[in-house]
PDB file of C-alpha atoms in Angstrom:
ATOM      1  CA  UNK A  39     -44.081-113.094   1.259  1.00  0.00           C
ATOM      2  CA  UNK A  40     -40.380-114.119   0.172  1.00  0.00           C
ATOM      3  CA  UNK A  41     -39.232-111.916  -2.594  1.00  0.00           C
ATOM      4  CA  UNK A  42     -36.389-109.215  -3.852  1.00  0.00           C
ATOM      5  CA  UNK A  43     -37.087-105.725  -3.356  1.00  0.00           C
ATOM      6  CA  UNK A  44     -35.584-103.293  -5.942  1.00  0.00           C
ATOM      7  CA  UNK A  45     -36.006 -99.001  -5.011  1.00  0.00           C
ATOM      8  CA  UNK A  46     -36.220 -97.038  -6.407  1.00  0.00           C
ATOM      9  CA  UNK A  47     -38.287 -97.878  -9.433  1.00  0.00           C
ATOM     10  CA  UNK A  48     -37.710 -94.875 -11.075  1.00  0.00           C
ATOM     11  CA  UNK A  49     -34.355 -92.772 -10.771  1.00  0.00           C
ATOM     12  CA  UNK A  50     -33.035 -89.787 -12.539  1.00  0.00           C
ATOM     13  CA  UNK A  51     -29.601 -88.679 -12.365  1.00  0.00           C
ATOM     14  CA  UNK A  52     -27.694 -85.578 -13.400  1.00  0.00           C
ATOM     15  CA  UNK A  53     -24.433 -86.047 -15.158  1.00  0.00           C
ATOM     16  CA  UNK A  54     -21.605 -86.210 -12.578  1.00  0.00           C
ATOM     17  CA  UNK A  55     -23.939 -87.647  -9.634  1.00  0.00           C
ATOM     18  CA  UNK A  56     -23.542 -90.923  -8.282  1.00  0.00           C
ATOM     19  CA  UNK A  57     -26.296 -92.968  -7.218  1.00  0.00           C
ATOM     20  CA  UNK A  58     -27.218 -96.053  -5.359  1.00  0.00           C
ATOM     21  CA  UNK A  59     -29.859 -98.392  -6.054  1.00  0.00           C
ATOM     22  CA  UNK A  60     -31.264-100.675  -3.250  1.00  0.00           C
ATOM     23  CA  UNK A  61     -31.670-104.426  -3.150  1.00  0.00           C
ATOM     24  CA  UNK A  62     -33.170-106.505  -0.130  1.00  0.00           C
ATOM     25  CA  UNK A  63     -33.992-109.883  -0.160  1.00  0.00           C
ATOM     26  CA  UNK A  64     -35.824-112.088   2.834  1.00  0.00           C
ATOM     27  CA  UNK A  65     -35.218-115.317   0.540  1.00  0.00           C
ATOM     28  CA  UNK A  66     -32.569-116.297   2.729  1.00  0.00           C
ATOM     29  CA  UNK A  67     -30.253-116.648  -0.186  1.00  0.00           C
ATOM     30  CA  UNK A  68     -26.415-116.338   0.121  1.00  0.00           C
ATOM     31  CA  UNK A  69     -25.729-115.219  -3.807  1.00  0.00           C
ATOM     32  CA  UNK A  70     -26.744-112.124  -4.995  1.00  0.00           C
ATOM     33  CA  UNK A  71     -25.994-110.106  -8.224  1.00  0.00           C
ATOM     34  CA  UNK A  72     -26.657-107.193 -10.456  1.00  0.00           C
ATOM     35  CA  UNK A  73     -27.342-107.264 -13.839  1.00  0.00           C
ATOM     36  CA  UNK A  74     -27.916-104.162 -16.482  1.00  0.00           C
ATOM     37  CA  UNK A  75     -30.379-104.506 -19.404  1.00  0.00           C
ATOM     38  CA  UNK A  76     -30.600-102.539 -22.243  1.00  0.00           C
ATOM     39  CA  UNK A  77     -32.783-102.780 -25.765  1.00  0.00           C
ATOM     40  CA  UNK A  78     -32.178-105.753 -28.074  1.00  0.00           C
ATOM     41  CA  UNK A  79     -29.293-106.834 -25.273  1.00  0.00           C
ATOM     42  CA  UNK A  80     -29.059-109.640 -22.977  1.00  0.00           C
ATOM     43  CA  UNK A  81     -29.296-109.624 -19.329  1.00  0.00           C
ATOM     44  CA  UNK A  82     -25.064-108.259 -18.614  1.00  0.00           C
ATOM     45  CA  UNK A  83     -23.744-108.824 -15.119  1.00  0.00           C
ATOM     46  CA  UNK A  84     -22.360-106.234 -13.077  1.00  0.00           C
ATOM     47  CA  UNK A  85     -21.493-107.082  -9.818  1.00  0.00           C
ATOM     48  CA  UNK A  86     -21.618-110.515  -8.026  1.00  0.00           C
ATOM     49  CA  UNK A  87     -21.187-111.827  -4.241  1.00  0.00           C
ATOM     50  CA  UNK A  88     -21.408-115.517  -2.913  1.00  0.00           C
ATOM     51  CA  UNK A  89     -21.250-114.124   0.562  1.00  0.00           C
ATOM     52  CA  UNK A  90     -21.630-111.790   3.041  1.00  0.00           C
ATOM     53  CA  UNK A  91     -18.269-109.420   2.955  1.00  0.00           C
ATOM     54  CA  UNK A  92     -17.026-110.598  -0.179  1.00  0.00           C
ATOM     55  CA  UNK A  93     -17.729-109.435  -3.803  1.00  0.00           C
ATOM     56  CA  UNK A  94     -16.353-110.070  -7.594  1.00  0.00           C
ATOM     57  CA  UNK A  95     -16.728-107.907 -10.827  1.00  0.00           C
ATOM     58  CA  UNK A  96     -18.993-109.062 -13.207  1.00  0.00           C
ATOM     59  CA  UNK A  97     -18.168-108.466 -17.182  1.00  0.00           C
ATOM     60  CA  UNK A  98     -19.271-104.459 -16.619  1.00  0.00           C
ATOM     61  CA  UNK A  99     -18.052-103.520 -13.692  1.00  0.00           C
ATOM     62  CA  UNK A 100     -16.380-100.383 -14.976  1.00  0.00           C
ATOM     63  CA  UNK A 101     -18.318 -97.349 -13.434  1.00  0.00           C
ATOM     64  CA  UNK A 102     -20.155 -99.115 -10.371  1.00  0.00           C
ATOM     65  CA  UNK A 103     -19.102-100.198  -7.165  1.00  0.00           C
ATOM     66  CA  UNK A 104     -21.274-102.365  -4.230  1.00  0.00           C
ATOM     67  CA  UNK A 105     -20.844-103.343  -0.835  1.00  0.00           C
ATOM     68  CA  UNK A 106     -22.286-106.800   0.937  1.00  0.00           C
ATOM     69  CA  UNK A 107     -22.161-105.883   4.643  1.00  0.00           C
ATOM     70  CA  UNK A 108     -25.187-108.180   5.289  1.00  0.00           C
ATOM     71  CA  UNK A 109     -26.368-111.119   4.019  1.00  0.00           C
ATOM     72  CA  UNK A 110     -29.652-109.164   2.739  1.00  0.00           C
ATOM     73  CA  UNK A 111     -28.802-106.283   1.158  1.00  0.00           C
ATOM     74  CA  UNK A 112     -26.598-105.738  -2.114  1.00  0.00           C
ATOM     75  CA  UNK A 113     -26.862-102.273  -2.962  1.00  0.00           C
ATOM     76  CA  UNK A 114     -25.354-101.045  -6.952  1.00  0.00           C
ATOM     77  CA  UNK A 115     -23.589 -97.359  -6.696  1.00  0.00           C
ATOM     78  CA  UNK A 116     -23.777 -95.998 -10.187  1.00  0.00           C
ATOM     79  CA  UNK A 117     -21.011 -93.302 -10.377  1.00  0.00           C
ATOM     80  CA  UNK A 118     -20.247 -90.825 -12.269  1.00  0.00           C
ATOM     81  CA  UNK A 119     -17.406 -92.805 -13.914  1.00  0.00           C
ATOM     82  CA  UNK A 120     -19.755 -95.179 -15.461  1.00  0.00           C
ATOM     83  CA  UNK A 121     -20.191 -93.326 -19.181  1.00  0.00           C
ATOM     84  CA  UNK A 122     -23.336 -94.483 -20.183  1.00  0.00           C
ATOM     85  CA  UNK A 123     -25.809 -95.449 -17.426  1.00  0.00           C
ATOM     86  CA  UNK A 124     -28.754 -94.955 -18.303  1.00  0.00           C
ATOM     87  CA  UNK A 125     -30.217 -98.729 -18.484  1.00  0.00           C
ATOM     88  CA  UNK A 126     -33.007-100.792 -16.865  1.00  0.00           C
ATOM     89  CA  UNK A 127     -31.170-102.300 -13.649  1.00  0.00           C
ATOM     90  CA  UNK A 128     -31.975-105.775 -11.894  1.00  0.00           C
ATOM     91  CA  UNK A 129     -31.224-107.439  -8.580  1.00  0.00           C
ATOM     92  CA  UNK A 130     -31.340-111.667  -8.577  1.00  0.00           C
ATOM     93  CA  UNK A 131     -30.334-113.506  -5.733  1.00  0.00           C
ATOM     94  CA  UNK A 132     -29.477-117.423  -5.299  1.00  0.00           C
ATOM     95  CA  UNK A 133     -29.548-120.184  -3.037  1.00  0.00           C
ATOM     96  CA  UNK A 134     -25.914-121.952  -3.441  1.00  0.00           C
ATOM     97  CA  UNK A 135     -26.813-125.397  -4.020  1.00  0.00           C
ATOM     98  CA  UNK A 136     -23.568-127.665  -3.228  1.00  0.00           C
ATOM     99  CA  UNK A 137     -25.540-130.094  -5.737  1.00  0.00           C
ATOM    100  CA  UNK A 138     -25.962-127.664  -8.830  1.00  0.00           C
ATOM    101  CA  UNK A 139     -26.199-124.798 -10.251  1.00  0.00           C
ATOM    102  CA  UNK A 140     -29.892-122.895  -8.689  1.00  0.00           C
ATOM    103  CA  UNK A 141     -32.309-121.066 -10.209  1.00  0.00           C
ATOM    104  CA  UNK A 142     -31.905-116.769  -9.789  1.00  0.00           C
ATOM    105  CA  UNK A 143     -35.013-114.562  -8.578  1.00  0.00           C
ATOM    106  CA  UNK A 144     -34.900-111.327  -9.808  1.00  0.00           C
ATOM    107  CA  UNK A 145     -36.457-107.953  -8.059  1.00  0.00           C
ATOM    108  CA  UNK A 146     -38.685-105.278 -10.088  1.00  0.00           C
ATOM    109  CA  UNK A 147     -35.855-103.507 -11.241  1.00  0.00           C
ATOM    110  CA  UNK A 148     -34.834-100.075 -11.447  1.00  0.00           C
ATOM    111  CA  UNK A 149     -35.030 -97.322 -14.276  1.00  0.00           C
ATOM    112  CA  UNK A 150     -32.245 -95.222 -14.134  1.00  0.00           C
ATOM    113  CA  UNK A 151     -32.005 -92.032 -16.841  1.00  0.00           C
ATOM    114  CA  UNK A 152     -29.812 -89.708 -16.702  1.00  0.00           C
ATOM    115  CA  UNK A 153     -30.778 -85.941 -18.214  1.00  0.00           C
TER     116      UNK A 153
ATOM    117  CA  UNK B 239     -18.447-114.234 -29.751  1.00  0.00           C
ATOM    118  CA  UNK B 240     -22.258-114.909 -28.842  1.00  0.00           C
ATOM    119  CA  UNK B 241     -21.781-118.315 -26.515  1.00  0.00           C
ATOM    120  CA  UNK B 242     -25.941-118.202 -26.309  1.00  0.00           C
ATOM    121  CA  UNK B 243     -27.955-116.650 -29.060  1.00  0.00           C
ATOM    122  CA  UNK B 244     -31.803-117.129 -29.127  1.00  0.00           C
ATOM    123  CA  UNK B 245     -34.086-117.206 -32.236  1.00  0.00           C
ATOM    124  CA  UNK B 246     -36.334-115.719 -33.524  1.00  0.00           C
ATOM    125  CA  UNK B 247     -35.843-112.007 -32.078  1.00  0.00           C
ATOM    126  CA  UNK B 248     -39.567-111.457 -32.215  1.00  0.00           C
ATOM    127  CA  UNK B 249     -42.251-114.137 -33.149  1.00  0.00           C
ATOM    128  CA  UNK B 250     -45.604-112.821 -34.087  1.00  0.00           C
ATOM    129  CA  UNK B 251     -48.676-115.483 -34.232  1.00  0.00           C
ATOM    130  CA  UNK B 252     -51.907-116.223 -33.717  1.00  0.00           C
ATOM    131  CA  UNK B 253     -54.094-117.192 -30.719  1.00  0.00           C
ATOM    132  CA  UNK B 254     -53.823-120.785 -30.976  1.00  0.00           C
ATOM    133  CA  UNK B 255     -51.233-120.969 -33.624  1.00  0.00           C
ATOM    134  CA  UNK B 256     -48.379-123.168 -31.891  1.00  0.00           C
ATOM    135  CA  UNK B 257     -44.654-122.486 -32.461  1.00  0.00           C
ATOM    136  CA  UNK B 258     -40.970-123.053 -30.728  1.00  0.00           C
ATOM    137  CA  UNK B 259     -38.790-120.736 -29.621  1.00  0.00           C
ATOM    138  CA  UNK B 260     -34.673-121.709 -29.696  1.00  0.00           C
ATOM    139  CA  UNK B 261     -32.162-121.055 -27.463  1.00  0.00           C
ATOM    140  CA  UNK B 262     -28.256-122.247 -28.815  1.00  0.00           C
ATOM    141  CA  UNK B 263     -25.287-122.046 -26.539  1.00  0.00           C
ATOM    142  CA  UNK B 264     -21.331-122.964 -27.522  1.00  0.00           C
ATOM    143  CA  UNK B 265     -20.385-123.707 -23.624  1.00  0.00           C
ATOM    144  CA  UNK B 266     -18.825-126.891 -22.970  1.00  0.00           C
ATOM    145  CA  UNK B 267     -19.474-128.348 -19.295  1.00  0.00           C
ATOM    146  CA  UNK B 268     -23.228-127.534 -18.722  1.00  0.00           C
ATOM    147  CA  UNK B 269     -24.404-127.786 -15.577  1.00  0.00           C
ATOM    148  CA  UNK B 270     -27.708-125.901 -16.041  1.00  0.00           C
ATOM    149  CA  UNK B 271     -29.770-124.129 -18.960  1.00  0.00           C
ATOM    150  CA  UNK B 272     -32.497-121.691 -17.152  1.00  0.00           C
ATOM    151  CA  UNK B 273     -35.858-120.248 -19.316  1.00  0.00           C
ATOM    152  CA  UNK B 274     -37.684-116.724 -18.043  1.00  0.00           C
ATOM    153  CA  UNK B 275     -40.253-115.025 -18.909  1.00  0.00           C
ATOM    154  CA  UNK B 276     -39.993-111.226 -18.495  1.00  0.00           C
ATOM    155  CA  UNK B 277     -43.375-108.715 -19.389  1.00  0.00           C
ATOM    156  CA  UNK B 278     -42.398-105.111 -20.227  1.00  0.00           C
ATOM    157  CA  UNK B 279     -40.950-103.392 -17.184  1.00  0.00           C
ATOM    158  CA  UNK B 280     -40.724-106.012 -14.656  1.00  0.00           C
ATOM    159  CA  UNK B 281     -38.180-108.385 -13.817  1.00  0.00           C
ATOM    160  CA  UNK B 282     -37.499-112.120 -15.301  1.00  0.00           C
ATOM    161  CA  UNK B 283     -40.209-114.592 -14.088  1.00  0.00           C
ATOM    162  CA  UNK B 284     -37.960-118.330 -13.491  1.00  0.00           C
ATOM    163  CA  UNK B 285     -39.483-121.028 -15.941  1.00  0.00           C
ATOM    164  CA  UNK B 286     -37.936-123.877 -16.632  1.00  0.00           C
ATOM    165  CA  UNK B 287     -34.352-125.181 -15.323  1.00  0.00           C
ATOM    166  CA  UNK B 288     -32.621-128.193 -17.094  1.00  0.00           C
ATOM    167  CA  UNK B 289     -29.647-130.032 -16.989  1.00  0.00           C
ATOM    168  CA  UNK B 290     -28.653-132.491 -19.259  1.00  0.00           C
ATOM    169  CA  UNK B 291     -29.557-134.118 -22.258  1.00  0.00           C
ATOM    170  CA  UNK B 292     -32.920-135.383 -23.231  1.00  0.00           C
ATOM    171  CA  UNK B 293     -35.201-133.458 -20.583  1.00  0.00           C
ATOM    172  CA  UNK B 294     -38.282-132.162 -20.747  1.00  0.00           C
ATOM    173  CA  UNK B 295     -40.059-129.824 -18.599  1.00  0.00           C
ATOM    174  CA  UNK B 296     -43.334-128.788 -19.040  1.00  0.00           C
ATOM    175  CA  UNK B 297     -45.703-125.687 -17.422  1.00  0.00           C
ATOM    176  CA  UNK B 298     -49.469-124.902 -18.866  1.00  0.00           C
ATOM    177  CA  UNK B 299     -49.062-124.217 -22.937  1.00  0.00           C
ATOM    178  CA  UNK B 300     -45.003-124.367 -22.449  1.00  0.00           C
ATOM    179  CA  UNK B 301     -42.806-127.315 -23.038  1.00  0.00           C
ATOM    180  CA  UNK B 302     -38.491-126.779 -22.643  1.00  0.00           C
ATOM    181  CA  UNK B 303     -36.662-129.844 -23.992  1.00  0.00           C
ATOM    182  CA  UNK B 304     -32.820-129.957 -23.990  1.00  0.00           C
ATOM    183  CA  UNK B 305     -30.318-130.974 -26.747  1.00  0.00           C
ATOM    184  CA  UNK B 306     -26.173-131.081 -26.326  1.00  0.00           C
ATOM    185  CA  UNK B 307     -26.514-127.667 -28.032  1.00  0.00           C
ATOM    186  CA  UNK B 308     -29.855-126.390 -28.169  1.00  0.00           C
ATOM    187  CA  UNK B 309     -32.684-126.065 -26.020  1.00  0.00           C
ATOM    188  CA  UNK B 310     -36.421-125.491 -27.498  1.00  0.00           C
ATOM    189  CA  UNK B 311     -39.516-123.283 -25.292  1.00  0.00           C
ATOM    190  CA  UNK B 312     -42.751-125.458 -27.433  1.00  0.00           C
ATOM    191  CA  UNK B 313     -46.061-122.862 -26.931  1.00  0.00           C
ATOM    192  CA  UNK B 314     -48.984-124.677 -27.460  1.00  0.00           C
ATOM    193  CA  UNK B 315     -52.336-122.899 -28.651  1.00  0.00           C
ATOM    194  CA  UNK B 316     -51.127-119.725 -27.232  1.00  0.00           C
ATOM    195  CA  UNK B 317     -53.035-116.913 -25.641  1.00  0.00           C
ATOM    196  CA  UNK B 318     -52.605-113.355 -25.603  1.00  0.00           C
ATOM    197  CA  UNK B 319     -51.300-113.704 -21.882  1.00  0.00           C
ATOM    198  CA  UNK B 320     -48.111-115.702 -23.090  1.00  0.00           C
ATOM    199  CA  UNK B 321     -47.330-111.988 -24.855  1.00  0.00           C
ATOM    200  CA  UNK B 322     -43.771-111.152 -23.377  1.00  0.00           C
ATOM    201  CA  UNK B 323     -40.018-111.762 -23.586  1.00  0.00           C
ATOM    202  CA  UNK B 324     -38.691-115.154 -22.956  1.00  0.00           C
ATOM    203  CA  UNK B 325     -35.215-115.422 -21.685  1.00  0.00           C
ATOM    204  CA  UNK B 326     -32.760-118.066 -21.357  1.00  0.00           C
ATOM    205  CA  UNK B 327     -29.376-118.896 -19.274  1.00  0.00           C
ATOM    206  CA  UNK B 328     -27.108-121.116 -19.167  1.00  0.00           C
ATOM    207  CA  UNK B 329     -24.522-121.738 -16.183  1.00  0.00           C
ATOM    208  CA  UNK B 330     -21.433-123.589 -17.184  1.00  0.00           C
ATOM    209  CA  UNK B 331     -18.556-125.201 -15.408  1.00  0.00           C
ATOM    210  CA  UNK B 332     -15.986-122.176 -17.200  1.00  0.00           C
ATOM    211  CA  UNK B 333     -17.852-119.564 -16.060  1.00  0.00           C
ATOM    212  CA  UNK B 334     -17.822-120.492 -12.182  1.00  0.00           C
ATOM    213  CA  UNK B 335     -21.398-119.006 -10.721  1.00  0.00           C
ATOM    214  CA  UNK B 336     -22.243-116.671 -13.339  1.00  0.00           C
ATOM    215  CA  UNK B 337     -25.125-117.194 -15.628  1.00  0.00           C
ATOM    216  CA  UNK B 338     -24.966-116.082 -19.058  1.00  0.00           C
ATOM    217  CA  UNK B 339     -28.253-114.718 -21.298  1.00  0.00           C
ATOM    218  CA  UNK B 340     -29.427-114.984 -24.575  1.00  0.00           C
ATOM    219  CA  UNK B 341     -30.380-111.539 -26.196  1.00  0.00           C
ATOM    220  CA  UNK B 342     -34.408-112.699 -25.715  1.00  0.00           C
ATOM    221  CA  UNK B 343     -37.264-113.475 -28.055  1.00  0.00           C
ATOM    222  CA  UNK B 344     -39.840-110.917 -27.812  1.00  0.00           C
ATOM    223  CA  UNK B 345     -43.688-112.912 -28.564  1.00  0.00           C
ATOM    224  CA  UNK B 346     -46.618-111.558 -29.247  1.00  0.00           C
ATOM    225  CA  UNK B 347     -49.912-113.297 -29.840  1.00  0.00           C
ATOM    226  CA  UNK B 348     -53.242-111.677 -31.323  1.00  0.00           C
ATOM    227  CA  UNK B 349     -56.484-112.378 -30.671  1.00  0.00           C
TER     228      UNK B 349
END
């Protein structure tokens, strides 16, 4: 089946560590982003890329860093920079419809707590 | 400045007991207001998508219209199953291929 595949599910980090989450996709989808969610908040973008090799900050982007080497993977570095990160993470991905704007599919997300 | 704020925050009701949820954005340029459903630890389910004025989308017990400011999520005679967070989105012309969310409205019906 088509889908978004977040891993881990589960992370937890020690301050000063970086860590990457993983994001696949086999939707065939150019667009991918990352999103953090926390409590009471709204979905808050991270990182976004419209294609493979190419990448622009979100309205977070302070503390994370990600790479788009091929068109299915978009994996989120959290490093040890980023000041507060614990936070329920998500990966979406997009077809880019020359029509309109299209509808994002999100992965499982990742849990990331930091002790 | 909140450009799309959602109402209630939490909704409690009754199986059966129908209700809207709201969803209010301050964008100009529209080109697409999205509705998601998201249960407790998983990611956002897609909905609804609608763009412009006067459309109406409809899925099982939910119903999205669309307003030049306002979008409603109608649940008819809901059922404890319809218990989650419903999230909406809107993609506008100033903000290029970003989406932007609402904070959520967290439901809950009782049986």
């Amino acid at each position: 089946d088509g889908g978004i595949t977040q891993s881990p599910k589960y992370l937890f980090r020690k301050e000063g560590q970086n860590v990457t989450l993983s994001c696949e996709q086999n939707l065939n989808h150019d667009a991918m982003y990352w999103y953090r969610q926390d409590p009471g908040q709204g979905l808050r973008l991270i990182y976004y890329s419209q294609i493979v090799n190419d990448f622009q900050k979100g309205d977070i982007a302070e503390g994370y860093s990600v790479s788009r080497e091929k068109k299915e993977s978009f994996p989120l570095t959290v490093t040890s920079a980023q000041k507060n990160p614990t936070a329920f993470y998500l990966c979406a991905s997009r077809e880019v419809l020359a029509g309109g704007p299209g509808e994002l599919f999100f992965g499982e997300g990742s849990r990331l707590t930091v002790l | 400045e909140d450009q799309v704020t959602q109402s209630p925050e939490a909704l409690r009701l009754q199986e059966g007991e129908s209700s809207s949820l709201n969803c209010s954005y301050t964008v100009s340029g529209l080109r697409g207001l999205f509705w998601y459903r998201q249960d407790p630890g998983k990611g956002p389910e897609f909905l609804f998508t609608l763009y412009s004025a006067g459309e109406e989308k409809e899925k099982e017990r939910l119903k999205a219209t669309l307003t030049k400011k306002e979008s409603f999520l109608h649940i008819t005679a809901p059922k404890p199953e319809d218990s989650a967070t419903y999230l909406c989105a809107v993609q506008a012309w100033e903000y290029g291929n970003k989406l932007v969310f609402g904070a959520g409205t967290i439901l809950r019906v009782k049986s």
